[in-house]
Each structure stands twice: as C-alpha cells, then as structure tokens.
C-alpha cells in the first residue's frame, strides 16, 4: 500500500534544460574532482554509475562477451566509479544474473576487471555489488496452487469447518479439501486462507526474513556473513577495486534492516537488532579482505512502504555502518515487494511496480516535486548526521540526475560526496566524458520514461530506446539484442580531441 499515492503521477515534467560547462569549468568543478574511498583508493572524479542489471550473463551466472562489451562501453565514458550489477553470493541457479558464489566464477570476473581497466584507460574504479535474495515464485495457475502448492494444515481445516459450519472438514481427505478450495468463491478463500496463503495464490509464494519456521531462514544470521565474506574475497582476487554490499531494495539485507522485520531471535524488531546481521556481515567481510580494501554499502534512505523504515532509521544505520568501518554509503530509495503490482499468472512479482518502485526509478510522470534529484534529501540527511557524529564517510546519491548543474549543486551544498546516474549513463555512457571535455551539447539525454526498466522487469536484455533512433539493422557493426529488433549496445562515440 502506498504512503503518498493519491497525489502522484499527475504532472508530466520536462527533462530539465542543461547548461553545460566548458572544459575549463569542468576541470575546476567539484564533480570532476578526485575523492578517496577507504584508506587509499582514489577515484579521479565523483561521477558514478550505480549498479544496473543488464541480463547478459549465462544462465549459470558466468561473465559472457556481452557482459564484457556492456561494461567496456560504460568504461569508455570514464566515470570515476562504475559498479557492476547485483551479483549473487550463493552457488545456486539464479537465471542470467552474474554470480560470485564459487571460485569458478573468478576467471570471468577477472576478465571483466581487465576489460574495464583497458576501456577506461585506467581512469575508472570498478566495484562489484554483491547480493543475497530469498525465494520468490511465479504467480501460479489457481488450479495448480490448490492441487499442488497449498499445504493443507490443521488451522486451514478448522477455518473451513467454521466457515461452512460443518465439522466434517476437520477430517476430510486432503484431496477433497483441495478440490473444494479449487472451486470455492473468493469470499470463502479470503475467509479460510491466511494472508500469506492468499498472497501465494494471488502474487506467487515469497519468503520473508522473518519466516523463522523455515530452518534456512532461521539460519541466515549464521550463514550470510561467511557467504558475503567469501564473495568479497573473490571480488578482491578478481582484481575489483572494491566491493559494494547490496543492502537496498527488495532483497535479504534490506529486509533485515526493515521496520517490518519482526524476527524475535535478536535479529529483528529494534533498530539495533535489525542492524545486527548487516553489521556482522560488514565486520566479517572486513576481516576477510583486510583494512585497506574498499567496502561500500548501498542501502535505503526510505523504504516508502507502509510500516517500513524511514529516513530516521537510515540515519541511525548510516552512523552504525560508519562506526563499523564502511568506506562509502550509496543511498537509494524504495524498490520493495510490499507494494508491488500483482503479476500476471506465470510471472513473478517485480519490486519496481508500486509506489516504492516509482521512488527508486522515478519517471517524468510525477507529482509536483518531479523526478529530478528527488532522492537527494535522504542522502543529505544521512551525510549531515555522519558529519555531526564525526565521520567523513563519503555518501553517494542517485535518482533522476541528468545535468552537470544538478550534480555540482548537490556537491556544493554538501548534500553528497559523489553523484551517481544510472539511466542517464545508460542513455549515453559517454556523457561524463563529453561533459568533462566541454562537449555537453553532445549528450544524449535520458527521457526518464523507463523503457529500460520494462525490459529489466521481463528479464530481457536491457537497452535504451534512444540507441535505436538511428538504427540500421543491416549495418554490419551493429549487434542486435536476441529479439533482433534493438541495438545491444549504445552507438559508439569517438572524442574529437585527446584527454
Ligand atoms: C535496468 C536497471 C537495473 C538496475 N539494477 C540495479 C542493481 O542491480 N542494483 C541496484 O542497487 N540498483 C539497480 N538499479 C537502480 C539504479 O542503480 C538507480 O538507483 C536507479 O535507476 C535510480 O537512478 P537513476 O535515476 O539515475 O536511474 C537498476 C536500475 C535500472 C534502470
Ligand atoms: S530507455 Fe528511457 S529511461 Fe531508460 S535510459 Fe533510455 S531514455 Fe532513459
């Protein structure tokens, strides 16, 4: 359910006009000035490409030539920092998502590091985002759900007997219960099924970190620190400049931090209990990679779901992470399952379809505030609190950033230390370099209408609609996506002068 839904998405906002700097102005700017991340890693500039999943890995999680080409293309734009997509820390099948849950993934990831180093001519610092996620099943055919997936429990039988005023249902054969429910009307289902059973029927089964009745969920606090630490060790072995712990959006670690986390085993409920596992993971990772290897955290400044964590929680967590020795905090917003739209039968729920999803990747159809720089106040509040507590931890902001002036203003006002752009960098991965060279007028501007996100939702190779404006599929150098209709990579660009 949405917190502020009624006033949303009424106004179509124009993409803000840009006044681009000259090359000299860019050279003097804050955005193009260096920053140290951790004890000694220097990024040449404060421009940043946050993690974006492009759906280009093999089905068993290995780096492909398409993955290499994708990151090489971003690296050609020479951002200060480029973060590789959410990469799974477990050694389990997870579709074409990159994985880092075993040493066999390291050689491919090393090639990725070399590719980015070469394509950016050593200018871009490369991080990898590491993630854990719980089981989310597709929305089932109702018949299959009742015949196969639903567990016929004693409480369900009791509900049925009460609702139908017939004790016989307490003892009825399981098959009969299943058949009855398969044909029952909605009122009956809503009366006799639990909220979770109804959710599994309507949205697909989804685990929660507070499902303590499931042994593997109970064990998460014992298992995850080691899994994250091993993944971080592999990232280090592969040559990444640092690792980013994914504590944001709809995934396991964000859910531990959530106010919705009611675990009663010391890992849920109060702020300090919710932060306990995330801090344990940070400490175990740190111990594994040593004091000088950069370790960042991406987390939510606001979950934007009813009953979820808000900026006050995020401020508190930020200070704890800084005390725990994190090297940067990248602040995102929303992107939760709780308010996601109902998927079609056969599809899985996608955490960017509700109000919280809107806040994560805001589009031009917005409320009066508009989508541009919308999440900056969260980063600013966290940074203010960090500085107040004596921590110099760099803070990264993202969300609707598309001009030099926006980024420079954010840095000038002390709202963040690095300014990230995901979709603008997707629209034109050369944009940082163009701006730095005084060629901002050549930037292909993102339209913030989320064609790319629609592809991500369907797990299709992510591309930008603007790349296809001048598409001639017969051109031999153009590689197409697997549907044969879109460029797989942005059009190439060659800088007219040396830099
Ligand atoms: C296609 C796509 C994939 C994304 N994948 C990730 C991801 O793997 N990890 C993550 O933390 N954020 C992910 N995001 C969110 C972005 O990093 C970013 O926070 C969001 O798009 C808002 O920034 P923007 O307005 O600059 O696009 C993704 C965004 C897009 C568009
Ligand atoms: S597809 Fe649309 S929202 Fe996505 S990067 Fe391209 S212009 Fe921006």
PDB file of N, CA and C in Angstrom, residues 26-37 40-48 77-82 120-127 241 411 417-418 432 436 499:
ATOM      1  N   UNK A  26      34.641  22.497 -16.221  1.00  0.00           N
ATOM      2  CA  UNK A  26      34.526  21.111 -15.737  1.00  0.00           C
ATOM      3  C   UNK A  26      35.771  20.740 -14.934  1.00  0.00           C
ATOM      4  N   UNK A  27      36.928  21.151 -15.427  1.00  0.00           N
ATOM      5  CA  UNK A  27      38.183  20.799 -14.742  1.00  0.00           C
ATOM      6  C   UNK A  27      38.236  21.412 -13.343  1.00  0.00           C
ATOM      7  N   UNK A  28      37.602  22.567 -13.191  1.00  0.00           N
ATOM      8  CA  UNK A  28      37.609  23.233 -11.877  1.00  0.00           C
ATOM      9  C   UNK A  28      36.464  22.762 -10.981  1.00  0.00           C
ATOM     10  N   UNK A  29      35.568  21.953 -11.518  1.00  0.00           N
ATOM     11  CA  UNK A  29      34.332  21.630 -10.776  1.00  0.00           C
ATOM     12  C   UNK A  29      34.580  20.614  -9.671  1.00  0.00           C
ATOM     13  N   UNK A  30      33.619  20.548  -8.804  1.00  0.00           N
ATOM     14  CA  UNK A  30      33.673  19.542  -7.733  1.00  0.00           C
ATOM     15  C   UNK A  30      33.425  18.146  -8.290  1.00  0.00           C
ATOM     16  N   UNK A  31      32.443  18.053  -9.203  1.00  0.00           N
ATOM     17  CA  UNK A  31      32.033  16.729  -9.706  1.00  0.00           C
ATOM     18  C   UNK A  31      33.202  16.009 -10.384  1.00  0.00           C
ATOM     19  N   UNK A  32      34.063  16.805 -11.026  1.00  0.00           N
ATOM     20  CA  UNK A  32      35.201  16.190 -11.711  1.00  0.00           C
ATOM     21  C   UNK A  32      36.471  16.284 -10.867  1.00  0.00           C
ATOM     22  N   UNK A  33      36.303  16.396  -9.554  1.00  0.00           N
ATOM     23  CA  UNK A  33      37.481  16.401  -8.679  1.00  0.00           C
ATOM     24  C   UNK A  33      37.608  15.042  -7.994  1.00  0.00           C
ATOM     25  N   UNK A  34      38.823  14.664  -7.614  1.00  0.00           N
ATOM     26  CA  UNK A  34      39.036  13.321  -7.055  1.00  0.00           C
ATOM     27  C   UNK A  34      38.445  13.141  -5.656  1.00  0.00           C
ATOM     28  N   UNK A  35      38.279  11.883  -5.314  1.00  0.00           N
ATOM     29  CA  UNK A  35      37.820  11.548  -3.960  1.00  0.00           C
ATOM     30  C   UNK A  35      38.502  10.253  -3.537  1.00  0.00           C
ATOM     31  N   UNK A  36      38.808  10.153  -2.252  1.00  0.00           N
ATOM     32  CA  UNK A  36      39.404   8.925  -1.726  1.00  0.00           C
ATOM     33  C   UNK A  36      38.296   8.071  -1.110  1.00  0.00           C
ATOM     34  N   UNK A  37      38.287   6.808  -1.494  1.00  0.00           N
ATOM     35  CA  UNK A  37      37.301   5.860  -0.957  1.00  0.00           C
ATOM     36  C   UNK A  37      38.073   4.841  -0.133  1.00  0.00           C
ATOM     37  N   UNK A  40      42.941   4.358   0.804  1.00  0.00           N
ATOM     38  CA  UNK A  40      43.877   4.861  -0.202  1.00  0.00           C
ATOM     39  C   UNK A  40      43.405   4.799  -1.642  1.00  0.00           C
ATOM     40  N   UNK A  41      42.215   4.300  -1.902  1.00  0.00           N
ATOM     41  CA  UNK A  41      41.756   4.228  -3.293  1.00  0.00           C
ATOM     42  C   UNK A  41      41.270   5.610  -3.736  1.00  0.00           C
ATOM     43  N   UNK A  42      41.902   6.130  -4.774  1.00  0.00           N
ATOM     44  CA  UNK A  42      41.481   7.448  -5.260  1.00  0.00           C
ATOM     45  C   UNK A  42      40.694   7.268  -6.553  1.00  0.00           C
ATOM     46  N   UNK A  43      39.475   7.799  -6.564  1.00  0.00           N
ATOM     47  CA  UNK A  43      38.707   7.858  -7.813  1.00  0.00           C
ATOM     48  C   UNK A  43      39.001   9.229  -8.418  1.00  0.00           C
ATOM     49  N   UNK A  44      39.263   9.257  -9.723  1.00  0.00           N
ATOM     50  CA  UNK A  44      39.693  10.501 -10.367  1.00  0.00           C
ATOM     51  C   UNK A  44      38.597  11.559 -10.355  1.00  0.00           C
ATOM     52  N   UNK A  45      37.346  11.118 -10.286  1.00  0.00           N
ATOM     53  CA  UNK A  45      36.241  12.083 -10.222  1.00  0.00           C
ATOM     54  C   UNK A  45      35.084  11.495  -9.419  1.00  0.00           C
ATOM     55  N   UNK A  46      34.129  12.370  -9.115  1.00  0.00           N
ATOM     56  CA  UNK A  46      32.997  11.963  -8.263  1.00  0.00           C
ATOM     57  C   UNK A  46      31.777  11.568  -9.093  1.00  0.00           C
ATOM     58  N   UNK A  47      32.012  11.262 -10.359  1.00  0.00           N
ATOM     59  CA  UNK A  47      30.946  10.764 -11.224  1.00  0.00           C
ATOM     60  C   UNK A  47      30.838   9.264 -10.998  1.00  0.00           C
ATOM     61  N   UNK A  48      29.644   8.717 -11.138  1.00  0.00           N
ATOM     62  CA  UNK A  48      29.421   7.368 -10.623  1.00  0.00           C
ATOM     63  C   UNK A  48      28.320   6.695 -11.429  1.00  0.00           C
ATOM     64  N   UNK A  77      33.199   5.818 -21.187  1.00  0.00           N
ATOM     65  CA  UNK A  77      32.774   7.142 -20.711  1.00  0.00           C
ATOM     66  C   UNK A  77      33.573   7.609 -19.502  1.00  0.00           C
ATOM     67  N   UNK A  78      34.437   6.742 -18.971  1.00  0.00           N
ATOM     68  CA  UNK A  78      35.370   7.050 -17.886  1.00  0.00           C
ATOM     69  C   UNK A  78      34.737   7.674 -16.639  1.00  0.00           C
ATOM     70  N   UNK A  79      33.667   7.057 -16.123  1.00  0.00           N
ATOM     71  CA  UNK A  79      33.160   7.564 -14.836  1.00  0.00           C
ATOM     72  C   UNK A  79      34.202   7.343 -13.741  1.00  0.00           C
ATOM     73  N   UNK A  80      34.105   8.130 -12.674  1.00  0.00           N
ATOM     74  CA  UNK A  80      35.025   7.923 -11.556  1.00  0.00           C
ATOM     75  C   UNK A  80      34.879   6.523 -10.995  1.00  0.00           C
ATOM     76  N   UNK A  81      33.627   6.093 -10.806  1.00  0.00           N
ATOM     77  CA  UNK A  81      33.341   4.758 -10.268  1.00  0.00           C
ATOM     78  C   UNK A  81      32.251   4.107 -11.123  1.00  0.00           C
ATOM     79  N   UNK A  82      32.456   2.841 -11.393  1.00  0.00           N
ATOM     80  CA  UNK A  82      31.460   2.032 -12.099  1.00  0.00           C
ATOM     81  C   UNK A  82      31.181   0.828 -11.198  1.00  0.00           C
ATOM     82  N   UNK A 120      38.678   2.054 -19.965  1.00  0.00           N
ATOM     83  CA  UNK A 120      38.635   3.380 -19.327  1.00  0.00           C
ATOM     84  C   UNK A 120      40.042   3.980 -19.280  1.00  0.00           C
ATOM     85  N   UNK A 121      40.962   3.291 -19.840  1.00  0.00           N
ATOM     86  CA  UNK A 121      42.391   3.655 -19.785  1.00  0.00           C
ATOM     87  C   UNK A 121      42.813   3.915 -18.332  1.00  0.00           C
ATOM     88  N   UNK A 122      42.384   3.026 -17.490  1.00  0.00           N
ATOM     89  CA  UNK A 122      42.803   3.048 -16.082  1.00  0.00           C
ATOM     90  C   UNK A 122      42.135   4.130 -15.261  1.00  0.00           C
ATOM     91  N   UNK A 123      41.176   4.843 -15.847  1.00  0.00           N
ATOM     92  CA  UNK A 123      40.611   6.009 -15.157  1.00  0.00           C
ATOM     93  C   UNK A 123      39.439   5.666 -14.244  1.00  0.00           C
ATOM     94  N   UNK A 124      38.768   4.549 -14.531  1.00  0.00           N
ATOM     95  CA  UNK A 124      37.552   4.217 -13.772  1.00  0.00           C
ATOM     96  C   UNK A 124      37.861   3.193 -12.677  1.00  0.00           C
ATOM     97  N   UNK A 125      37.321   3.441 -11.494  1.00  0.00           N
ATOM     98  CA  UNK A 125      37.447   2.467 -10.399  1.00  0.00           C
ATOM     99  C   UNK A 125      36.247   1.542 -10.464  1.00  0.00           C
ATOM    100  N   UNK A 126      36.531   0.244 -10.386  1.00  0.00           N
ATOM    101  CA  UNK A 126      35.466  -0.744 -10.605  1.00  0.00           C
ATOM    102  C   UNK A 126      35.105  -1.470  -9.312  1.00  0.00           C
ATOM    103  N   UNK A 127      33.842  -1.355  -8.929  1.00  0.00           N
ATOM    104  CA  UNK A 127      33.314  -2.076  -7.768  1.00  0.00           C
ATOM    105  C   UNK A 127      32.352  -3.147  -8.266  1.00  0.00           C
ATOM    106  N   UNK A 241      38.354  -3.030  -7.628  1.00  0.00           N
ATOM    107  CA  UNK A 241      38.904  -2.015  -6.726  1.00  0.00           C
ATOM    108  C   UNK A 241      38.188  -2.021  -5.383  1.00  0.00           C
ATOM    109  N   UNK A 411      26.819  18.766  -4.749  1.00  0.00           N
ATOM    110  CA  UNK A 411      28.139  18.723  -4.092  1.00  0.00           C
ATOM    111  C   UNK A 411      28.423  20.047  -3.382  1.00  0.00           C
ATOM    112  N   UNK A 417      28.726  13.358  -1.552  1.00  0.00           N
ATOM    113  CA  UNK A 417      30.137  13.469  -1.934  1.00  0.00           C
ATOM    114  C   UNK A 417      30.385  12.968  -3.352  1.00  0.00           C
ATOM    115  N   UNK A 418      29.494  12.096  -3.823  1.00  0.00           N
ATOM    116  CA  UNK A 418      29.577  11.587  -5.197  1.00  0.00           C
ATOM    117  C   UNK A 418      28.162  11.620  -5.749  1.00  0.00           C
ATOM    118  N   UNK A 432      29.687  11.447 -19.157  1.00  0.00           N
ATOM    119  CA  UNK A 432      30.637  12.060 -18.205  1.00  0.00           C
ATOM    120  C   UNK A 432      31.840  12.618 -18.967  1.00  0.00           C
ATOM    121  N   UNK A 436      33.091  16.424 -19.348  1.00  0.00           N
ATOM    122  CA  UNK A 436      34.449  16.781 -18.913  1.00  0.00           C
ATOM    123  C   UNK A 436      35.233  17.474 -20.030  1.00  0.00           C
ATOM    124  N   UNK A 499      42.300  13.497 -24.351  1.00  0.00           N
ATOM    125  CA  UNK A 499      42.038  13.950 -22.972  1.00  0.00           C
ATOM    126  C   UNK A 499      42.872  13.141 -22.024  1.00  0.00           C
TER     127      UNK A 499
END
